[in-house]
């Protein structure tokens, strides 16, 4: 889908997209993403998508529905690691499902179609407070509850190395993939483009794996991808194509943070992606685990304890995920089960 969007329509377009995603089938966008993310950690034994959805609790345990994100990002494989940890350290079984990510996941929690989900902290704030983007204006998601923050989600702006795009301002008139409709990535992308004063551009909306295919094929000029670095889809692209990361720095970065105070300074270290040798300044949000108030307090405490007592078993974002930092940047009220664990 290609849309020609003027600056004043950015936030309104985001709202309409989010409503469409929330009203539709949660997994629809993710079903188109068959890229997997196994090479993110060099592990050939990672679970398949079908195996992620299998959940066989022990006696006395429950099947817990966990909504992740598209398979080309970080949410899905990380959720698979959470599944392994929770099933090894509690009686419960996790049914991990790929989805359109943050905004869609808020919708599934609001409707109690999921028990837990991964979302961005800015989207959690918007939803809980009924503000920020159109679908949440005066329609707060009152049953949304926090569990823990996890790691910085780095905002990548990817382009081909020979595209001539060196700054965000160079995206004027370009064809840009801003992420899945209704996703947190789309929200962040539109915020950054608006702060940069981009007047118009052609917008594409797909999952990360499709977006990197579009970069490879020359069908788009740039793509926003949000996730803990390294993101598997970007790693894969960088092994076959010469890519560049567009820097978000200087006065523009300060303006972006002033316009969207939930964003923070971040840097993609040189060498994170093949061929990108220098540090690239950018911004980030926080990934977090959310739930809803209807989930049993004991289950939330057991799941939270299983994860944060066994973070040493993680291979994805393992240096960032810790009980010590799990309330940093938490924008909403905690579920009582999480509060019981963290004290």
Coordinates of C-alpha atoms in Angstrom, one line a residue:
X1 CA 0.0 0.0 0.0
X2 CA 1.4 3.4 -1.0
X3 CA 0.1 6.6 0.5
X4 CA 1.1 10.2 -0.3
X5 CA 1.0 11.9 3.1
X6 CA 1.3 15.6 3.8
X7 CA 2.9 16.7 7.1
X8 CA -0.3 17.9 8.8
X9 CA -1.9 14.5 8.2
X10 CA 0.9 12.4 9.9
X11 CA -0.7 11.9 13.2
X12 CA -4.2 11.5 11.8
X13 CA -3.0 8.9 9.4
X14 CA -1.3 7.0 12.2
X15 CA -4.6 7.0 14.2
X16 CA -6.6 5.6 11.3
X17 CA -4.0 3.0 10.7
X18 CA -4.0 1.9 14.4
X19 CA -7.8 1.7 14.4
X20 CA -7.7 -0.5 11.4
X21 CA -5.1 -2.8 12.9
X22 CA -6.9 -3.0 16.3
X23 CA -10.2 -3.7 14.6
X24 CA -8.8 -6.4 12.3
X25 CA -7.2 -9.7 12.7
X26 CA -4.2 -9.3 15.1
X27 CA -1.9 -11.7 13.2
X28 CA -2.8 -10.6 9.7
X29 CA 0.3 -8.6 9.0
X30 CA 2.6 -11.1 10.6
X31 CA 1.4 -14.0 8.5
X32 CA 3.1 -12.4 5.5
X33 CA 6.5 -12.5 7.2
X34 CA 8.1 -15.8 6.6
X35 CA 11.7 -14.6 7.0
X36 CA 12.3 -16.0 10.5
X37 CA 15.0 -14.5 12.6
X38 CA 17.2 -17.5 13.4
X39 CA 20.4 -15.9 12.2
X40 CA 20.1 -13.2 14.7
X41 CA 22.0 -15.4 17.2
X42 CA 23.5 -17.9 14.9
X43 CA 21.3 -20.6 16.3
X44 CA 20.1 -23.2 13.9
X45 CA 18.0 -24.9 16.6
X46 CA 15.6 -22.1 17.3
X47 CA 11.9 -22.9 17.4
X48 CA 9.8 -22.6 14.3
X49 CA 6.7 -20.3 14.3
X50 CA 4.4 -23.3 14.7
X51 CA 6.4 -24.5 17.7
X52 CA 6.2 -21.1 19.3
X53 CA 2.4 -21.5 19.3
X54 CA 2.5 -25.0 20.9
X55 CA 1.9 -24.8 24.7
X56 CA 1.6 -27.8 27.0
X57 CA 1.4 -26.7 30.6
X58 CA 2.3 -29.0 33.4
X59 CA -0.3 -30.1 35.9
X60 CA -1.7 -27.1 37.7
X61 CA -0.4 -24.7 35.0
X62 CA -2.3 -22.6 32.4
X63 CA -1.9 -21.9 28.7
X64 CA -0.8 -18.3 28.6
X65 CA -1.3 -16.3 25.3
X66 CA 1.7 -14.1 24.6
X67 CA 1.6 -11.6 21.7
X68 CA 5.0 -10.7 20.2
X69 CA 5.6 -8.9 16.9
X70 CA 6.6 -9.7 13.3
X71 CA 9.1 -12.6 12.9
X72 CA 11.7 -10.3 11.3
X73 CA 12.1 -8.1 14.4
X74 CA 13.3 -8.7 17.9
X75 CA 10.0 -9.2 19.8
X76 CA 9.3 -12.6 18.2
X77 CA 12.6 -14.5 18.8
X78 CA 12.9 -12.9 22.3
X79 CA 9.4 -14.1 23.1
X80 CA 10.5 -17.6 22.1
X81 CA 13.3 -17.4 24.6
X82 CA 10.8 -16.2 27.3
X83 CA 8.7 -19.2 26.3
X84 CA 11.5 -21.6 26.9
X85 CA 12.4 -20.0 30.3
X86 CA 8.8 -19.8 31.6
X87 CA 8.0 -23.4 30.6
X88 CA 11.3 -24.6 32.2
X89 CA 10.7 -22.7 35.5
X90 CA 7.0 -22.6 36.0
X91 CA 4.0 -25.0 35.4
X92 CA 2.7 -22.7 32.6
X93 CA 2.9 -23.0 28.9
X94 CA 3.3 -20.0 26.6
X95 CA 1.5 -19.7 23.3
X96 CA 3.6 -17.1 21.4
X97 CA 1.9 -15.5 18.5
X98 CA 3.4 -13.2 15.8
X99 CA 1.4 -9.9 15.4
X100 CA 1.6 -6.4 14.1
X101 CA 3.4 -5.4 17.3
X102 CA 2.8 -2.5 19.8
X103 CA -0.5 -0.8 18.9
X104 CA -2.1 -4.1 17.7
X105 CA -0.9 -5.7 21.0
X106 CA -2.5 -3.0 23.1
X107 CA -5.8 -3.8 21.3
X108 CA -5.5 -7.5 22.1
X109 CA -4.7 -6.8 25.7
X110 CA -7.7 -4.4 26.0
X111 CA -10.0 -7.1 24.6
X112 CA -8.3 -9.8 26.8
X113 CA -7.4 -11.8 23.7
X114 CA -3.8 -12.0 25.0
X115 CA -2.5 -12.4 28.6
X116 CA 0.9 -10.8 28.0
X117 CA 2.4 -8.8 25.1
X118 CA 5.5 -6.9 24.2
X119 CA 5.0 -3.2 23.4
X120 CA 6.9 0.1 23.3
X121 CA 6.8 2.3 26.4
X122 CA 5.6 5.3 24.4
X123 CA 2.6 3.3 23.1
X124 CA 1.9 2.1 26.6
X125 CA 1.8 5.7 27.8
X126 CA -0.4 6.9 25.0
X127 CA -2.9 4.0 25.5
X128 CA -3.1 4.2 29.3
X129 CA -3.5 8.0 29.4
X130 CA -5.8 8.3 26.4
X131 CA -3.5 10.7 24.5
X132 CA -0.7 11.0 21.9
X133 CA -2.2 9.3 18.9
X134 CA -5.7 9.5 17.5
X135 CA -7.0 6.0 18.4
X136 CA -6.3 6.6 22.1
X137 CA -7.5 10.2 22.3
X138 CA -10.2 10.2 25.0
X139 CA -10.3 6.4 24.8
X140 CA -7.8 5.3 27.4
X141 CA -7.1 1.6 27.8
X142 CA -7.9 1.4 31.4
X143 CA -7.2 -2.3 31.9
X144 CA -3.6 -2.1 30.6
X145 CA -1.0 -2.9 33.2
X146 CA 2.8 -2.9 33.2
X147 CA 5.1 -5.8 34.1
X148 CA 8.7 -4.8 33.2
X149 CA 10.8 -2.7 30.9
X150 CA 13.4 -4.6 29.0
X151 CA 15.9 -2.9 26.7
X152 CA 16.3 0.1 24.4
X153 CA 14.6 -0.3 21.0
X154 CA 16.9 1.5 18.6
X155 CA 15.3 3.4 15.7
X156 CA 17.1 2.4 12.5
X157 CA 16.7 4.3 9.3
X158 CA 18.0 2.0 6.6
X159 CA 19.0 2.8 3.0
X160 CA 21.3 1.5 0.3
X161 CA 24.8 2.8 0.6
X162 CA 24.7 4.5 -2.8
X163 CA 21.2 6.1 -2.3
X164 CA 22.6 9.6 -1.6
X165 CA 20.4 9.8 1.5
X166 CA 22.6 11.0 4.4
X167 CA 20.2 12.9 6.6
X168 CA 16.6 12.6 7.7
X169 CA 16.0 15.8 5.7
X170 CA 17.0 13.9 2.5
X171 CA 13.9 11.8 2.8
X172 CA 11.8 14.7 1.4
X173 CA 10.0 13.3 -1.7
X174 CA 11.3 9.8 -1.0
X175 CA 9.5 6.5 -0.8
X176 CA 9.8 5.4 2.8
X177 CA 8.6 2.3 4.6
X178 CA 7.4 3.3 8.1
X179 CA 6.6 -0.1 9.4
X180 CA 3.5 -2.1 9.8
X181 CA 0.2 -0.2 9.9
X182 CA -0.6 0.7 13.5
X183 CA 2.8 -0.4 14.8
X184 CA 4.9 1.5 17.2
X185 CA 7.5 1.7 14.5
X186 CA 5.1 3.7 12.3
X187 CA 4.3 6.0 15.2
X188 CA 8.0 6.7 15.8
X189 CA 8.7 7.1 12.1
X190 CA 5.9 9.7 11.6
X191 CA 7.0 11.6 14.7
X192 CA 10.6 11.8 13.4
X193 CA 9.6 12.9 9.9
X194 CA 7.3 15.5 11.3
X195 CA 10.0 16.9 13.6
X196 CA 12.3 17.1 10.6
X197 CA 9.8 19.1 8.6
X198 CA 9.4 16.6 5.8
X199 CA 6.5 18.0 3.8
X200 CA 5.5 14.9 1.8
X201 CA 6.7 11.4 0.9
X202 CA 5.3 8.1 -0.4
X203 CA 4.6 5.8 2.5
X204 CA 4.9 2.0 2.4
X205 CA 3.7 -0.2 5.3
X206 CA 5.1 -3.7 5.8
X207 CA 6.8 -5.9 8.3
X208 CA 10.6 -5.7 8.7
X209 CA 11.5 -8.6 6.5
X210 CA 9.5 -7.3 3.6
X211 CA 10.9 -3.8 4.1
X212 CA 14.5 -5.1 3.8
X213 CA 13.5 -7.0 0.7
X214 CA 12.2 -3.7 -0.7
X215 CA 15.5 -2.0 0.1
X216 CA 17.4 -4.9 -1.6
X217 CA 15.2 -4.7 -4.7
X218 CA 15.3 -0.9 -4.9
X219 CA 11.6 -0.6 -4.5
X220 CA 11.9 2.0 -1.7
X221 CA 14.4 4.6 -0.8
X222 CA 14.6 4.0 3.0
X223 CA 12.9 2.1 5.8
X224 CA 12.4 2.7 9.5
X225 CA 13.0 -0.4 11.6
X226 CA 12.8 -0.3 15.4
X227 CA 14.3 -3.0 17.6
X228 CA 17.1 -4.0 19.8
X229 CA 20.3 -3.9 17.8
X230 CA 21.2 -6.1 16.0
X231 CA 17.9 -6.6 14.3
X232 CA 17.9 -9.9 12.4
X233 CA 16.3 -8.6 9.2
X234 CA 18.9 -5.8 9.0
X235 CA 21.7 -8.2 9.7
X236 CA 20.6 -10.4 6.9
X237 CA 20.3 -7.5 4.5
X238 CA 23.7 -6.2 5.3
X239 CA 25.3 -9.6 4.4
X240 CA 24.1 -9.3 0.8
X241 CA 23.8 -5.6 0.2
X242 CA 25.9 -2.4 1.0
X243 CA 23.7 -0.5 3.4
X244 CA 23.8 2.8 5.3
X245 CA 22.2 3.9 8.5
X246 CA 20.9 7.5 8.4
X247 CA 22.1 9.4 11.4
X248 CA 19.7 11.2 13.8
X249 CA 21.9 13.7 15.6
X250 CA 22.6 17.3 16.5
X251 CA 19.9 19.9 16.6
X252 CA 17.4 17.6 14.9
X253 CA 17.8 14.9 17.6
X254 CA 17.2 17.6 20.2
X255 CA 14.1 18.8 18.4
X256 CA 12.8 15.2 18.1
X257 CA 13.3 14.6 21.8
X258 CA 11.5 17.9 22.6
X259 CA 8.6 16.9 20.4
X260 CA 8.5 13.3 21.7
X261 CA 9.9 13.2 25.3
X262 CA 9.7 9.4 25.6
X263 CA 12.6 9.1 23.0
X264 CA 16.1 9.0 24.3
X265 CA 19.6 9.3 22.8
X266 CA 21.0 6.0 21.4
X267 CA 23.9 4.9 19.2
X268 CA 24.3 1.9 16.8
X269 CA 27.9 0.9 17.5
X270 CA 30.2 0.5 14.5
X271 CA 30.4 -3.1 13.4
X272 CA 26.9 -4.0 14.6
X273 CA 26.0 -4.5 10.9
X274 CA 28.4 -5.6 8.2
X275 CA 29.8 -2.7 6.2
X276 CA 28.6 -0.1 8.8
X277 CA 31.9 0.5 10.5
X278 CA 31.3 3.8 12.3
X279 CA 29.0 4.6 15.2
X280 CA 25.7 6.0 14.1
X281 CA 23.8 8.4 16.4
X282 CA 20.0 7.9 16.7
X283 CA 17.2 7.7 19.2
X284 CA 15.3 4.9 20.9
X285 CA 12.3 3.9 22.9
X286 CA 12.0 1.1 25.5
X287 CA 10.6 -2.4 24.9
X288 CA 8.4 -3.6 27.8
X289 CA 6.2 -6.5 28.9
X290 CA 2.5 -5.5 29.4
X291 CA -0.5 -7.4 30.6
X292 CA -4.1 -6.6 31.6
X293 CA -5.8 -6.3 35.0
X294 CA -7.8 -9.5 34.4
X295 CA -4.8 -11.8 34.5
X296 CA -4.5 -13.7 37.7
X297 CA -2.1 -12.1 40.2
X298 CA -0.3 -15.4 40.9
X299 CA 0.2 -16.1 37.2
X300 CA 1.8 -12.7 36.6
X301 CA 4.1 -13.1 39.6
X302 CA 5.1 -16.6 38.5
X303 CA 5.8 -15.6 35.0
X304 CA 7.7 -12.5 36.0
X305 CA 9.8 -14.4 38.5
X306 CA 10.6 -17.1 36.0
X307 CA 11.9 -14.6 33.5
X308 CA 13.9 -12.3 35.8
X309 CA 15.4 -15.1 38.0
X310 CA 16.7 -16.7 34.8
X311 CA 17.9 -13.8 32.6
X312 CA 21.2 -15.7 32.3
X313 CA 19.5 -18.1 30.0
X314 CA 18.8 -15.3 27.5
X315 CA 20.9 -14.8 24.3
X316 CA 18.9 -11.8 22.9
X317 CA 19.4 -8.4 24.6
X318 CA 20.9 -10.4 27.5
X319 CA 23.1 -7.5 28.7
X320 CA 20.2 -5.1 29.0
X321 CA 17.4 -7.3 30.5
X322 CA 17.7 -7.3 34.3
X323 CA 15.5 -7.1 37.4
X324 CA 17.6 -4.1 38.5
X325 CA 16.5 -2.0 35.5
X326 CA 13.1 -3.5 34.9
X327 CA 11.2 -0.5 36.2
X328 CA 13.3 2.1 34.4
X329 CA 11.0 4.1 32.1
X330 CA 7.9 2.2 33.2
X331 CA 5.1 4.6 32.1
X332 CA 2.0 2.9 33.5
X333 CA 0.7 1.3 36.7
X334 CA 2.1 -2.2 37.5
X335 CA 0.0 -5.3 37.7
X336 CA -0.2 -6.4 41.3
X337 CA 1.5 -9.7 40.4
X338 CA 4.5 -7.8 39.0
X339 CA 4.5 -5.5 42.0
X340 CA 4.6 -8.5 44.3
X341 CA 7.8 -9.8 42.6
X342 CA 9.6 -6.5 42.3
X343 CA 8.6 -5.4 45.7

